[in-house]
Every structure is written in C-alpha cells, then in structure tokens.
Short mmCIF file of C-alpha atoms and ligand atoms in Angstrom, two decimals:
data_model
loop_
_atom_site.label_atom_id
_atom_site.label_comp_id
_atom_site.label_asym_id
_atom_site.label_seq_id
_atom_site.Cartn_x
_atom_site.Cartn_y
_atom_site.Cartn_z
CA MET N 1073 0.00 0.06 0.07
CA ALA N 1074 1.29 3.42 -0.96
CA ILE N 1075 2.02 5.79 1.84
CA ASP N 1076 -0.27 8.82 1.91
CA GLU N 1077 1.01 11.99 3.12
CA ILE N 1078 -2.37 13.14 4.26
CA GLU N 1079 -2.84 10.00 6.30
CA ILE N 1080 0.43 10.88 8.02
CA SER N 1081 -0.95 14.22 8.98
CA ARG N 1082 -4.11 12.94 10.14
CA ALA N 1083 -2.55 10.32 12.25
CA ILE N 1084 -0.33 12.99 13.96
CA ILE N 1085 -3.30 15.48 14.40
CA ASP N 1086 -5.73 12.93 15.68
CA ARG N 1087 -3.36 11.44 18.23
CA TYR N 1088 -2.13 14.70 19.49
CA HIS N 1089 -5.60 16.08 19.89
CA GLU N 1090 -6.51 12.95 21.83
CA LYS N 1091 -3.64 13.91 24.13
CA LEU N 1092 -4.70 17.47 24.54
CA ILE N 1093 -8.40 16.68 25.11
CA THR N 1094 -7.57 13.82 27.53
CA ASN N 1095 -5.32 16.19 29.56
CA LEU N 1096 -7.68 19.31 29.72
CA GLU N 1097 -8.41 18.21 33.33
CA THR N 1098 -5.93 16.30 35.32
CA ASP N 1099 -5.11 15.34 38.86
CA VAL N 1100 -1.78 17.07 38.70
CA ALA N 1101 -0.09 19.38 36.25
CA ILE N 1102 3.55 19.63 36.44
CA VAL N 1103 5.45 22.51 35.05
CA GLY N 1104 9.08 21.80 34.00
CA GLY N 1105 10.57 18.61 32.64
CA GLY N 1106 13.82 18.59 34.73
CA PRO N 1107 14.71 15.77 37.10
CA SER N 1108 12.46 16.92 39.87
CA GLY N 1109 9.43 17.24 37.58
CA LEU N 1110 10.04 13.82 35.75
CA VAL N 1111 10.44 12.01 39.15
CA ALA N 1112 7.33 13.59 40.51
CA GLY N 1113 5.46 12.68 37.41
CA TYR N 1114 6.66 9.12 37.33
CA PHE N 1115 5.69 8.40 40.84
CA LEU N 1116 2.22 10.01 40.42
CA ALA N 1117 1.47 8.34 37.27
CA ARG N 1118 2.66 4.95 38.53
CA ALA N 1119 0.08 5.41 41.47
CA GLY N 1120 -2.59 5.65 38.64
CA LYS N 1121 -3.08 9.46 38.80
CA LYS N 1122 -3.79 11.49 35.74
CA VAL N 1123 -0.73 13.71 35.29
CA ALA N 1124 0.56 15.89 32.53
CA LEU N 1125 3.87 17.71 32.44
CA TYR N 1126 4.66 20.82 30.40
CA GLU N 1127 8.03 21.64 29.21
CA ARG N 1128 9.02 24.91 27.54
CA LYS N 1129 12.05 23.43 25.66
CA LEU N 1130 11.85 20.83 22.73
CA SER N 1131 13.96 18.57 25.01
CA ILE N 1132 13.06 17.15 28.34
CA GLY N 1133 15.68 16.90 31.06
CA GLY N 1134 16.42 20.47 32.06
CA GLY N 1135 19.86 20.77 33.61
CA MET N 1136 20.60 17.12 33.75
CA TRP N 1137 22.07 16.62 30.13
CA GLY N 1138 25.13 18.77 30.70
CA GLY N 1139 26.28 17.38 34.03
CA GLY N 1140 28.68 20.02 35.21
CA MET N 1141 30.16 22.44 32.70
CA LEU N 1142 29.16 20.08 29.94
CA PHE N 1143 30.93 17.27 31.37
CA ASN N 1144 27.96 14.95 30.90
CA GLU N 1145 28.19 13.11 34.26
CA ILE N 1146 26.04 13.73 37.21
CA VAL N 1147 26.89 12.99 40.87
CA LEU N 1148 24.41 11.61 43.29
CA GLN N 1149 24.73 10.39 47.04
CA SER N 1150 23.48 6.93 48.16
CA GLU N 1151 20.16 8.23 49.52
CA ALA N 1152 19.04 8.80 45.87
CA LEU N 1153 20.10 5.47 44.53
CA PRO N 1154 16.83 3.68 44.93
CA ILE N 1155 15.31 6.32 42.66
CA LEU N 1156 18.02 5.63 39.94
CA ASP N 1157 17.03 1.87 40.44
CA ALA N 1158 13.37 2.67 39.84
CA PHE N 1159 14.35 4.23 36.47
CA GLY N 1160 16.78 1.51 35.68
CA ILE N 1161 19.65 4.09 35.41
CA ARG N 1162 23.06 2.52 35.79
CA TYR N 1163 25.51 4.28 38.28
CA ARG N 1164 28.96 3.72 39.63
CA ARG N 1165 30.47 4.39 43.17
CA TYR N 1166 33.18 6.97 42.78
CA ARG N 1167 34.30 6.90 46.43
CA ASP N 1168 32.79 7.46 49.90
CA ASP N 1169 29.25 8.46 49.27
CA TYR N 1170 29.71 9.76 45.79
CA TYR N 1171 28.17 8.01 42.84
CA THR N 1172 28.17 8.98 39.34
CA ALA N 1173 25.71 8.33 36.32
CA ASP N 1174 25.73 9.40 32.67
CA GLY N 1175 23.62 12.60 32.39
CA VAL N 1176 22.22 11.45 28.97
CA GLU N 1177 21.34 7.99 30.05
CA ALA N 1178 19.62 9.45 33.11
CA VAL N 1179 17.35 11.62 31.22
CA GLY N 1180 16.63 9.20 28.55
CA SER N 1181 15.72 6.54 31.16
CA MET N 1182 13.60 8.87 33.20
CA THR N 1183 11.67 10.15 30.32
CA ALA N 1184 10.93 6.63 28.92
CA VAL N 1185 10.11 5.11 32.16
CA ALA N 1186 7.79 8.02 33.28
CA ALA N 1187 6.04 8.05 29.92
CA ARG N 1188 5.44 4.31 30.11
CA ALA N 1189 4.06 4.67 33.57
CA GLY N 1190 1.35 6.98 32.03
CA LEU N 1191 2.84 10.44 32.43
CA THR N 1192 1.95 12.65 29.40
CA ILE N 1193 4.52 15.16 28.37
CA PHE N 1194 3.79 18.05 26.43
CA ASN N 1195 7.05 19.69 25.13
CA CYS N 1196 7.48 23.17 23.52
CA VAL N 1197 4.66 24.20 25.70
CA THR N 1198 5.18 27.27 28.00
CA VAL N 1199 3.14 28.04 31.10
CA GLU N 1200 2.57 31.66 31.31
CA ASP N 1201 0.02 32.03 33.99
CA VAL N 1202 -2.26 30.19 36.43
CA MET N 1203 -6.01 29.83 36.74
CA MET N 1204 -6.94 30.93 40.40
CA LYS N 1205 -10.43 30.68 41.83
CA PRO N 1206 -10.29 32.95 43.85
CA ASP N 1207 -7.53 32.11 46.25
CA ARG N 1208 -6.46 28.59 45.22
CA VAL N 1209 -4.45 27.68 42.08
CA GLU N 1210 -6.74 25.62 39.90
CA GLY N 1211 -4.82 25.16 36.69
CA LEU N 1212 -2.51 26.56 34.08
CA VAL N 1213 -2.43 29.10 31.25
CA ILE N 1214 -0.53 27.47 28.45
CA ASN N 1215 0.80 28.58 24.94
CA TRP N 1216 3.13 27.28 22.47
CA ALA N 1217 6.79 28.17 23.47
CA PRO N 1218 7.58 29.36 19.86
CA VAL N 1219 4.64 31.85 20.33
CA GLU N 1220 6.36 33.08 23.48
CA MET N 1221 9.79 33.20 21.83
CA ALA N 1222 8.47 35.14 18.86
CA GLY N 1223 6.68 37.59 20.98
CA LEU N 1224 3.37 36.92 19.05
CA HIS N 1225 0.19 38.42 20.24
CA VAL N 1226 -1.79 34.99 20.52
CA ASP N 1227 -4.22 34.19 23.47
CA PRO N 1228 -3.41 31.04 25.34
CA LEU N 1229 -5.52 28.08 26.45
CA THR N 1230 -6.19 26.86 29.87
CA VAL N 1231 -6.08 23.37 31.55
CA ARG N 1232 -7.48 22.40 34.94
CA ALA N 1233 -5.56 20.61 37.65
CA ARG N 1234 -6.52 19.43 41.17
CA PHE N 1235 -2.85 20.34 41.95
CA VAL N 1236 -0.05 22.10 40.21
CA ILE N 1237 3.71 21.58 40.88
CA ASP N 1238 6.23 24.27 39.99
CA ALA N 1239 9.42 22.34 38.89
CA THR N 1240 10.89 25.15 36.75
CA GLY N 1241 14.19 25.21 38.45
CA HIS N 1242 15.96 28.44 39.07
CA ASP N 1243 13.27 30.33 37.16
CA THR N 1244 10.39 29.64 39.70
CA ASP N 1245 8.07 30.74 36.82
CA VAL N 1246 4.80 29.59 38.39
CA VAL N 1247 5.53 30.85 41.87
CA ARG N 1248 6.60 34.06 40.49
CA VAL N 1249 3.30 34.59 38.66
CA VAL N 1250 1.17 33.74 41.88
CA GLU N 1251 3.44 36.11 43.90
CA GLU N 1252 2.77 38.93 41.41
CA LYS N 1253 -0.92 38.40 41.86
CA THR N 1254 -1.14 37.90 45.57
CA PRO N 1255 1.91 39.52 47.00
CA GLY N 1256 3.18 38.49 50.37
CA ARG N 1257 1.09 35.24 50.52
CA LEU N 1258 3.53 32.55 49.72
CA ASN N 1259 4.38 29.78 52.36
CA THR N 1260 7.91 31.07 52.65
CA PRO N 1261 9.54 32.84 55.84
CA THR N 1262 8.83 36.23 53.97
CA GLY N 1263 5.65 35.43 52.11
CA GLY N 1264 7.50 36.09 49.00
CA ILE N 1265 10.17 34.58 46.72
CA MET N 1266 13.47 34.89 48.78
CA GLY N 1267 15.77 34.04 45.82
CA GLN N 1268 18.49 31.52 45.46
CA LYS N 1269 21.59 31.91 47.60
CA ALA N 1270 25.31 31.20 46.58
CA MET N 1271 26.68 27.68 46.24
CA TRP N 1272 26.66 25.50 49.21
CA ALA N 1273 26.06 21.94 48.19
CA ASP N 1274 25.74 20.15 51.39
CA ARG N 1275 23.24 22.44 52.83
CA ALA N 1276 21.33 22.86 49.48
CA GLU N 1277 20.88 19.17 49.08
CA SER N 1278 18.94 18.95 52.43
CA ASP N 1279 17.19 22.24 52.02
CA THR N 1280 15.81 21.16 48.70
CA THR N 1281 13.66 18.40 50.15
CA GLN N 1282 12.81 20.42 53.22
CA ASN N 1283 11.62 23.33 50.96
CA THR N 1284 9.55 20.98 48.84
CA ARG N 1285 6.02 21.85 49.90
CA GLU N 1286 2.68 23.42 49.17
CA ILE N 1287 3.70 27.07 48.73
CA PHE N 1288 0.31 28.40 48.00
CA PRO N 1289 -3.11 26.66 47.98
CA GLY N 1290 -3.18 24.14 45.14
CA LEU N 1291 0.59 24.96 44.24
CA TYR N 1292 3.47 22.90 45.29
CA VAL N 1293 7.09 23.53 44.53
CA ALA N 1294 9.79 21.01 43.81
CA GLY N 1295 13.40 20.85 42.97
CA MET N 1296 15.66 23.97 42.56
CA ALA N 1297 12.47 26.05 42.48
CA ALA N 1298 11.82 25.02 46.11
CA ASN N 1299 15.20 26.44 46.99
CA ALA N 1300 14.99 29.65 44.94
CA ALA N 1301 11.56 30.34 46.41
CA ALA N 1302 12.61 29.72 50.10
CA GLY N 1303 16.16 31.43 49.83
CA GLY N 1304 18.14 28.13 49.87
CA PRO N 1305 21.55 27.88 48.33
CA ARG N 1306 22.39 26.28 45.09
CA MET N 1307 24.07 23.05 44.84
CA GLY N 1308 25.57 22.63 41.29
CA PRO N 1309 25.71 19.27 39.52
CA ILE N 1310 24.87 16.92 42.34
CA PHE N 1311 21.24 15.67 41.65
CA GLY N 1312 20.19 13.56 44.61
CA GLY N 1313 18.25 16.46 46.24
CA MET N 1314 16.35 16.93 42.98
CA LEU N 1315 15.24 13.33 42.66
CA LEU N 1316 14.38 13.07 46.38
CA SER N 1317 12.35 16.23 46.08
CA GLY N 1318 10.42 14.88 43.10
CA GLU N 1319 9.58 11.79 45.19
CA LYS N 1320 8.62 13.87 48.18
CA VAL N 1321 6.21 16.04 46.30
CA ALA N 1322 4.62 13.00 44.62
CA ARG N 1323 4.20 11.27 48.12
CA GLU N 1324 2.61 14.33 49.57
CA LEU N 1325 0.13 14.64 46.80
CA LEU N 1326 -0.76 11.00 46.82
CA GLU N 1327 -1.88 11.60 50.53
CA ARG N 1328 -4.40 14.11 49.20
CA LEU N 1329 -5.57 12.77 45.89
O1 48F L 2558 16.36 23.33 35.83
P1 48F L 2558 15.61 22.10 35.82
O2 48F L 2558 16.56 20.94 35.46
O3 48F L 2558 14.90 21.85 37.41
P2 48F L 2558 15.02 20.85 38.51
O4 48F L 2558 14.38 19.67 38.33
O5 48F L 2558 16.61 20.57 38.53
C1 48F L 2558 17.65 21.39 38.77
C2 48F L 2558 18.96 20.91 38.29
O6 48F L 2558 18.80 20.60 36.75
C3 48F L 2558 20.24 21.77 38.32
C4 48F L 2558 20.72 21.97 39.77
C5 48F L 2558 21.42 20.78 40.17
O7 48F L 2558 20.84 19.83 40.97
O8 48F L 2558 20.46 22.80 40.39
O9 48F L 2558 19.78 23.04 37.89
O10 48F L 2558 14.70 21.80 39.67
O11 48F L 2558 14.44 22.05 34.81
C6 48F L 2558 13.33 23.02 34.77
C7 48F L 2558 12.70 22.87 33.56
O12 48F L 2558 11.64 23.70 33.54
C8 48F L 2558 11.47 24.33 32.32
C9 48F L 2558 12.80 24.58 31.75
O13 48F L 2558 12.84 24.76 30.46
C10 48F L 2558 13.50 23.43 32.37
O14 48F L 2558 13.56 22.28 31.36
N1 48F L 2558 10.56 25.58 32.43
C11 48F L 2558 10.99 26.60 33.10
N2 48F L 2558 9.95 27.58 33.05
C12 48F L 2558 8.93 27.08 32.36
C13 48F L 2558 9.24 25.74 31.91
C14 48F L 2558 7.49 27.42 31.95
N3 48F L 2558 7.19 28.65 32.26
N4 48F L 2558 6.86 26.45 31.26
C15 48F L 2558 7.34 25.27 30.84
N5 48F L 2558 8.53 24.82 31.18
#
C-alpha cells in the first residue's frame, strides 16, 4: 500500500488532539521537565493518577543533560540510589558516598520510564500564567513556546488540575506569577520569593527536600524552584536532592488525591 502524506498528517493531528483533550482536566499538572518534575510525574502516574507535564523546551531533562560544565556526568549520594534503580539508570560508586551516572542515560531513562508509567509530556509548551479561583491555584494557562519566543500576540489556552507543581528550576516561573498576583502570601518565611543563595552543596541538598512543599493553596514547589523560592543555596551538579524532592512532592500529593 502506498504511503499517503495526508494520512500521516491525519494520524499526527488525531493522536495529538486525543492527548490534548484527555489532559484538559488532570489530577496534577507539572511545570518543568527537569529531574524533579520527571520524578514527581513518574511516581504520580505509577500510582494511577492522571498527570501532565509541560516543558517549554523541545527537549525534556532540564539541567541534567550537561552534568557540570558540559561534562555530561552527574553526581549523586547513596540516599538517591533507589530512585535511580526505579528508572533503571546505571551508576557507579566513585568513592565514599559519591556516585556517578551518565547524564544522557539518566534523562533518556527517566523520560521513557515516566512516559510508560502513564505520564503525558507536552514539550514546547510554556506556562505563562495560572488559573485561580479565587484564592487557590486551579490550573495553568499555556501557550506554544515558539509563540512566546517570537513575541506573537496570541491568546493562550487553559488546563485544569487539582494540584500544580512548579518544577521550573531556578526560574520559579509559576510561583513568580502567583506572587505577582497575591503579594506576600506564599508559604515562605517572608511570604515572597526569597531568591537562590550562593553555592553550598551540602546545605542545599537537604534544603531542597525540606523546601519541597505546598507554597500556595493548590500549588506545590519542587526541585531547585523550592530552594529558589525559600532562599536556599544552590548546589551545582549533584542531583540527589532533585530526585528526592520529586519523590517527596509525589508522596505528599498522593496523600491528598
Ligand atoms: O532546571 P531544571 O533541571 O529543574 P530541577 O528539576 O533541577 C535542577 C537541576 O537541573 C540543576 C541543579 C542541580 O541539581 O540545580 O539546575 O529543579 O528544569 C526545569 C525545567 O523547567 C522548564 C525549563 O525549560 C527546564 O527544562 N521551564 C521553566 N519555566 C517554564 C518551563 C515554563 N514557564 N513553562 C514550561 N517549562
């Protein structure tokens, strides 16, 4: 049978449309496809929840591809190894409590395993705002990332979620929007975004999980965004805290869903 170009187009449009429609209302919407967002998405989807993840870039993985300074190896501590095992990511002990994994293998494995568990990933979609009614985050306002990049005046669409996770890393994009609209009301010591502090890997790793929490009704924060919101330090290319943060936010949400 000859391959028909229009049938190819129809297959793509039909299937993507199906994904969009199915995910107009979800249990959880995750913003950001870095390590913390992917881990959260995996554990929630594995537990049978309906979860969609929105990533602004074409590629999923956030800061994990490039390891440190483009040396594509990541460092983890033993506490995070069970999460690597859950994704089938191989690692090697370097010495003491330092383990390494290939950054590219890590992103590839996490993406594949999370998707197979049922996480729906929308890449090239940017989250530009939230839906709030009146004092609780109830969903996201989304648009194509190229629309944002080109500065086109195109109205967005909206998706509803019982809970939203801001896993946007250093950007804290979703928390920032909420802070602008409801100043002083975030669940941080000052009520606002406190900003990421200078590098202090040891402190930052424990702070990341501690700062993973519901930061505003309906909105959780995970990964580097949790530290940036609560004034925690940065940690550089050690990733255990990111993975543990993703697991923690999934665990807390599973208690409420
Ligand atoms: O930065 P990122 O990898 O977040 P993370 O899970 O992990 C942080 C580490 O990579 C690293 C670190 C060492 O441990 O500190 O930085 O906290 O991934 C965040 C993702 O969110 C996307 C962004 O493109 C990136 O892939 N993102 C940011 N803002 C938006 C967004 C937005 N408004 N809409 C959609 N995606």
